[in-house]
Short mmCIF file of C-alpha atoms and ligand atoms in Angstrom, two decimals:
data_model
loop_
_atom_site.label_atom_id
_atom_site.label_comp_id
_atom_site.label_asym_id
_atom_site.label_seq_id
_atom_site.Cartn_x
_atom_site.Cartn_y
_atom_site.Cartn_z
CA MET A 1 -1.42 166.27 -122.67
CA LYS A 2 -0.18 164.42 -125.75
CA ARG A 3 2.06 166.58 -127.87
CA LYS A 4 2.84 165.53 -131.42
CA LYS A 5 6.59 165.09 -131.78
CA ILE A 6 8.63 166.96 -134.37
CA ALA A 7 11.74 165.89 -136.26
CA ALA A 8 13.16 169.10 -137.72
CA GLY A 9 16.28 169.31 -139.85
CA ASN A 10 18.43 172.40 -140.00
CA TRP A 11 20.60 172.18 -143.07
CA LYS A 12 22.46 175.39 -142.19
CA MET A 13 24.61 176.53 -145.16
CA ASN A 14 25.04 173.17 -146.84
CA PHE A 15 24.13 171.48 -150.13
CA LEU A 16 24.28 172.56 -153.77
CA PRO A 17 21.13 172.42 -155.92
CA GLN A 18 21.82 168.88 -157.13
CA ASP A 19 22.12 167.67 -153.52
CA VAL A 20 18.79 169.28 -152.73
CA ASP A 21 17.15 167.58 -155.71
CA GLN A 22 18.55 164.22 -154.70
CA PHE A 23 17.31 164.70 -151.16
CA ILE A 24 13.83 165.61 -152.40
CA GLU A 25 13.74 162.55 -154.61
CA THR A 26 14.85 160.02 -152.01
CA PHE A 27 13.46 161.34 -148.71
CA GLN A 28 10.37 159.39 -147.72
CA PRO A 29 9.72 160.05 -144.02
CA ASN A 30 7.01 158.54 -141.87
CA THR A 31 4.70 161.41 -140.95
CA ALA A 32 1.90 159.29 -139.49
CA ASN A 33 2.44 160.31 -135.88
CA ALA A 34 5.05 163.04 -136.09
CA GLU A 35 5.66 166.32 -137.86
CA VAL A 36 8.71 166.49 -140.10
CA MET A 37 10.30 169.83 -140.95
CA ILE A 38 13.34 170.93 -142.92
CA GLY A 39 15.04 174.30 -142.44
CA ALA A 40 16.89 175.21 -145.61
CA PRO A 41 18.79 178.14 -147.11
CA SER A 42 16.22 180.56 -148.52
CA ILE A 43 17.44 180.05 -152.08
CA TYR A 44 16.21 176.42 -151.87
CA LEU A 45 12.85 177.00 -150.21
CA GLU A 46 10.76 177.13 -153.36
CA ARG A 47 12.39 173.95 -154.69
CA LEU A 48 11.74 172.21 -151.37
CA LEU A 49 8.03 172.93 -151.49
CA ALA A 50 7.88 169.70 -153.52
CA LEU A 51 8.39 167.85 -150.24
CA LYS A 52 5.09 169.17 -148.90
CA THR A 53 3.38 166.45 -150.91
CA LYS A 54 5.23 163.98 -148.66
CA GLY A 55 3.91 165.73 -145.57
CA VAL A 56 7.13 167.64 -144.87
CA GLN A 57 6.97 171.22 -143.60
CA ILE A 58 9.50 173.68 -144.94
CA LEU A 59 11.26 176.25 -142.76
CA ALA A 60 13.47 179.23 -143.45
CA GLN A 61 16.53 179.54 -141.20
CA ASP A 62 15.89 183.17 -140.35
CA VAL A 63 13.37 185.93 -141.01
CA SER A 64 13.40 189.72 -141.00
CA ILE A 65 11.83 191.69 -138.17
CA HIS A 66 10.49 194.09 -140.82
CA GLU A 67 7.40 193.70 -142.96
CA LYS A 68 8.92 195.17 -146.12
CA GLY A 69 11.10 197.95 -147.49
CA ALA A 70 14.73 198.91 -147.82
CA PHE A 71 16.38 195.98 -146.02
CA THR A 72 18.85 194.54 -148.51
CA GLY A 73 19.39 190.83 -148.13
CA GLU A 74 16.42 190.27 -145.86
CA VAL A 75 13.40 188.03 -146.39
CA SER A 76 10.06 188.85 -144.76
CA ALA A 77 7.70 186.45 -143.03
CA GLU A 78 4.98 187.56 -145.41
CA MET A 79 7.14 186.50 -148.39
CA LEU A 80 7.72 183.10 -146.79
CA ALA A 81 4.02 182.65 -146.07
CA ALA A 82 3.01 183.71 -149.58
CA LEU A 83 5.46 181.21 -151.08
CA GLY A 84 3.96 178.39 -149.00
CA VAL A 85 6.81 178.08 -146.49
CA ASN A 86 5.52 176.82 -143.14
CA GLY A 87 7.78 178.63 -140.72
CA ALA A 88 11.19 179.90 -139.75
CA ILE A 89 13.91 178.98 -137.30
CA VAL A 90 14.66 182.10 -135.24
CA GLY A 91 17.44 182.85 -132.78
CA HIS A 92 19.73 179.99 -133.68
CA SER A 93 22.94 180.23 -131.68
CA GLU A 94 24.91 180.74 -134.89
CA ARG A 95 22.81 183.84 -135.61
CA ARG A 96 23.25 185.00 -132.04
CA THR A 97 27.03 184.53 -132.29
CA TYR A 98 27.83 185.65 -135.83
CA HIS A 99 25.05 188.21 -136.34
CA HIS A 100 24.78 189.51 -132.79
CA GLU A 101 21.08 188.77 -132.50
CA THR A 102 19.68 189.56 -129.09
CA ASP A 103 16.57 188.14 -127.48
CA GLU A 104 14.82 191.46 -128.07
CA ILE A 105 15.47 191.12 -131.81
CA ILE A 106 14.58 187.43 -131.81
CA GLY A 107 11.33 188.24 -130.02
CA GLN A 108 10.50 190.59 -132.91
CA LYS A 109 11.24 187.78 -135.36
CA VAL A 110 8.78 185.59 -133.47
CA ASN A 111 6.23 188.40 -133.80
CA ALA A 112 6.91 188.66 -137.54
CA CYS A 113 6.16 184.93 -137.92
CA LEU A 114 2.97 185.20 -135.90
CA ARG A 115 1.77 188.16 -137.97
CA ALA A 116 2.28 186.13 -141.14
CA HIS A 117 0.70 182.98 -139.62
CA ILE A 118 3.80 180.84 -139.94
CA THR A 119 5.50 178.78 -137.23
CA ALA A 120 8.42 180.26 -135.32
CA VAL A 121 10.94 177.70 -134.05
CA TYR A 122 12.59 179.69 -131.27
CA CYS A 123 16.09 178.51 -130.31
CA CYS A 124 17.68 179.02 -126.93
CA GLY A 125 20.51 177.43 -124.99
CA GLU A 126 23.52 178.16 -122.82
CA LEU A 127 27.24 178.33 -123.66
CA LEU A 128 29.70 175.81 -122.27
CA ALA A 129 31.13 178.30 -119.78
CA GLU A 130 27.64 179.09 -118.54
CA ARG A 131 26.92 175.40 -117.90
CA GLN A 132 30.28 174.91 -116.26
CA ALA A 133 29.43 177.78 -113.93
CA GLY A 134 26.06 176.16 -113.17
CA HIS A 135 24.17 179.08 -114.73
CA GLN A 136 22.34 177.20 -117.48
CA GLU A 137 18.86 177.59 -116.00
CA LYS A 138 19.30 181.28 -115.30
CA VAL A 139 20.55 181.88 -118.86
CA VAL A 140 17.78 179.95 -120.59
CA GLU A 141 15.06 181.45 -118.37
CA GLN A 142 16.30 184.93 -119.25
CA GLN A 143 16.36 184.11 -122.99
CA ILE A 144 12.79 182.83 -122.90
CA ARG A 145 11.43 185.63 -120.75
CA VAL A 146 12.97 188.38 -122.88
CA ALA A 147 12.07 186.87 -126.26
CA LEU A 148 8.69 185.32 -125.55
CA SER A 149 6.91 186.60 -122.44
CA HIS A 150 5.05 189.32 -124.39
CA LEU A 151 3.13 186.65 -126.30
CA THR A 152 -0.49 185.91 -125.45
CA LYS A 153 -1.41 182.32 -124.55
CA GLU A 154 -3.04 181.94 -127.96
CA GLU A 155 0.21 183.01 -129.63
CA ALA A 156 2.44 180.97 -127.33
CA VAL A 157 0.84 177.64 -128.25
CA LYS A 158 1.66 178.30 -131.91
CA ILE A 159 5.41 178.49 -131.43
CA VAL A 160 7.94 175.69 -131.08
CA VAL A 161 10.89 176.03 -128.72
CA ALA A 162 14.22 174.36 -129.44
CA TYR A 163 16.66 173.94 -126.57
CA GLU A 164 20.12 173.78 -128.14
CA PRO A 165 22.98 173.88 -125.65
CA VAL A 166 25.74 175.60 -127.61
CA TRP A 167 28.37 173.15 -126.35
CA ALA A 168 26.45 170.29 -127.99
CA ILE A 169 26.01 171.88 -131.43
CA GLY A 170 28.20 170.29 -134.07
CA THR A 171 30.54 168.93 -131.44
CA GLY A 172 29.42 165.32 -131.29
CA VAL A 173 28.85 165.88 -127.57
CA THR A 174 25.16 165.33 -126.92
CA ALA A 175 23.44 166.40 -123.74
CA SER A 176 22.66 163.28 -121.76
CA ASP A 177 19.02 162.23 -121.66
CA GLU A 178 18.95 163.41 -118.04
CA GLN A 179 20.43 166.82 -118.88
CA ALA A 180 17.97 167.28 -121.73
CA GLU A 181 14.95 166.21 -119.68
CA GLU A 182 15.98 168.36 -116.74
CA MET A 183 16.26 171.49 -118.89
CA HIS A 184 13.11 170.78 -120.88
CA ALA A 185 11.12 170.30 -117.66
CA PHE A 186 12.60 173.56 -116.39
CA ILE A 187 11.65 175.40 -119.61
CA ARG A 188 8.11 174.10 -119.29
CA GLN A 189 8.02 175.34 -115.70
CA VAL A 190 9.19 178.80 -116.83
CA MET A 191 6.52 178.86 -119.56
CA SER A 192 3.95 177.76 -117.03
CA ALA A 193 4.91 180.74 -114.85
CA ILE A 194 4.70 183.13 -117.83
CA TRP A 195 1.34 181.83 -119.13
CA ASP A 196 -0.18 178.86 -117.31
CA ALA A 197 0.30 175.12 -116.97
CA ASP A 198 -2.21 174.28 -119.68
CA THR A 199 -0.51 176.58 -122.20
CA ALA A 200 2.95 175.31 -121.28
CA ALA A 201 1.76 171.72 -121.66
CA GLN A 202 0.82 172.39 -125.29
CA ILE A 203 4.12 173.90 -126.46
CA ARG A 204 6.56 171.54 -128.16
CA ILE A 205 10.14 171.75 -126.88
CA LEU A 206 12.73 170.20 -129.20
CA TYR A 207 16.23 169.20 -128.23
CA GLY A 208 19.10 170.14 -130.57
CA GLY A 209 22.80 169.39 -130.39
CA SER A 210 24.45 166.36 -131.97
CA VAL A 211 21.21 164.41 -132.35
CA ASN A 212 21.87 161.37 -134.52
CA ALA A 213 20.20 158.16 -135.62
CA ALA A 214 21.68 156.31 -132.64
CA ASN A 215 20.66 158.65 -129.81
CA ALA A 216 17.31 159.99 -131.07
CA ASP A 217 15.19 157.17 -129.63
CA ALA A 218 16.39 157.70 -126.08
CA LEU A 219 16.30 161.51 -126.25
CA PHE A 220 12.80 161.63 -127.74
CA ALA A 221 11.55 159.16 -125.12
CA CYS A 222 12.16 161.74 -122.37
CA PRO A 223 8.76 163.02 -121.18
CA ASN A 224 9.45 166.70 -121.91
CA VAL A 225 11.46 166.22 -125.10
CA ASP A 226 9.05 166.60 -127.99
CA GLY A 227 11.49 165.80 -130.78
CA GLY A 228 14.66 167.29 -132.14
CA LEU A 229 16.25 170.03 -134.21
CA VAL A 230 18.93 168.22 -136.14
CA GLY A 231 21.92 169.73 -137.91
CA GLY A 232 24.57 167.43 -139.40
CA ALA A 233 22.47 164.26 -139.33
CA SER A 234 19.67 165.94 -141.30
CA LEU A 235 21.95 166.09 -144.34
CA LYS A 236 21.94 162.31 -144.73
CA VAL A 237 18.64 160.96 -145.98
CA SER A 238 19.02 157.60 -144.22
CA ASP A 239 20.00 159.12 -140.87
CA PHE A 240 17.30 161.78 -140.94
CA THR A 241 14.68 159.22 -142.00
CA SER A 242 15.65 157.13 -139.00
CA ILE A 243 15.40 160.20 -136.71
CA CYS A 244 11.93 160.91 -138.13
CA GLN A 245 11.04 157.32 -137.29
CA SER A 246 12.18 157.90 -133.70
CA ALA A 247 9.80 160.88 -133.52
CA ASN A 248 6.97 158.66 -134.73
CA ALA A 249 7.43 156.10 -131.97
P1 13P B 301 24.15 169.42 -134.97
O1 13P B 301 23.00 168.43 -134.97
O2 13P B 301 25.00 169.35 -136.17
O3 13P B 301 24.89 169.36 -133.66
O4 13P B 301 23.47 170.88 -135.02
C1 13P B 301 22.42 171.16 -134.15
C2 13P B 301 21.80 172.43 -134.56
O5 13P B 301 22.40 173.49 -134.46
C3 13P B 301 20.46 172.38 -135.14
O6 13P B 301 19.92 173.65 -135.27
#
């Protein structure tokens, strides 16, 4: 099963409007054989829609579990869809840590995206202490089962999973190709048990955690690594363009 690779940027809380405009002007990714996505602060989403003409998909970095109403500060999936935004990152470890998001809540965010027909990029991954204790598979399996196992097969193939070991995020410490492949193969096995092998074979699993222009080729060449979710390196046009090129290979 050939899965189209994805190079997805997660800008987190970076850039001022002029930086966004400069990025839009200069970013010219190859989207011939790969999907390119950028996850941006919600205030910049409308401005970034200009990149859709270059084949880039635009993601929010979070979404509300609610459809509408008295939820100050929240943005609904329906609003994103109506604006032309393609999807949302959900369950990023920074939201889990700083906003106490649980897999139950994140599962509802996935549902909100599915209801609005936008792509959910579901993030999971273990903490350093959990890997040091050898519990990484148990932790990630639990995250996936709690957040995603209620989905039908038809829904499951629409989501994207991002494995982001927390110890590799923003640290400059990347998982080795072997560690990434091992976990991605394990995640696919878990998804195969939840749905079936054919469904699991269709779901893209991205690696995130200190991906850069120098290590993307080798990471994306791993059989179960279907691209990357890129933080710091997605803020530099030249680096992110190179990472997009790695996804095209
Ligand atoms: P870095 O690429 O900066 O390590 O961040 C990874 C990440 O959290 C992407 O969502």
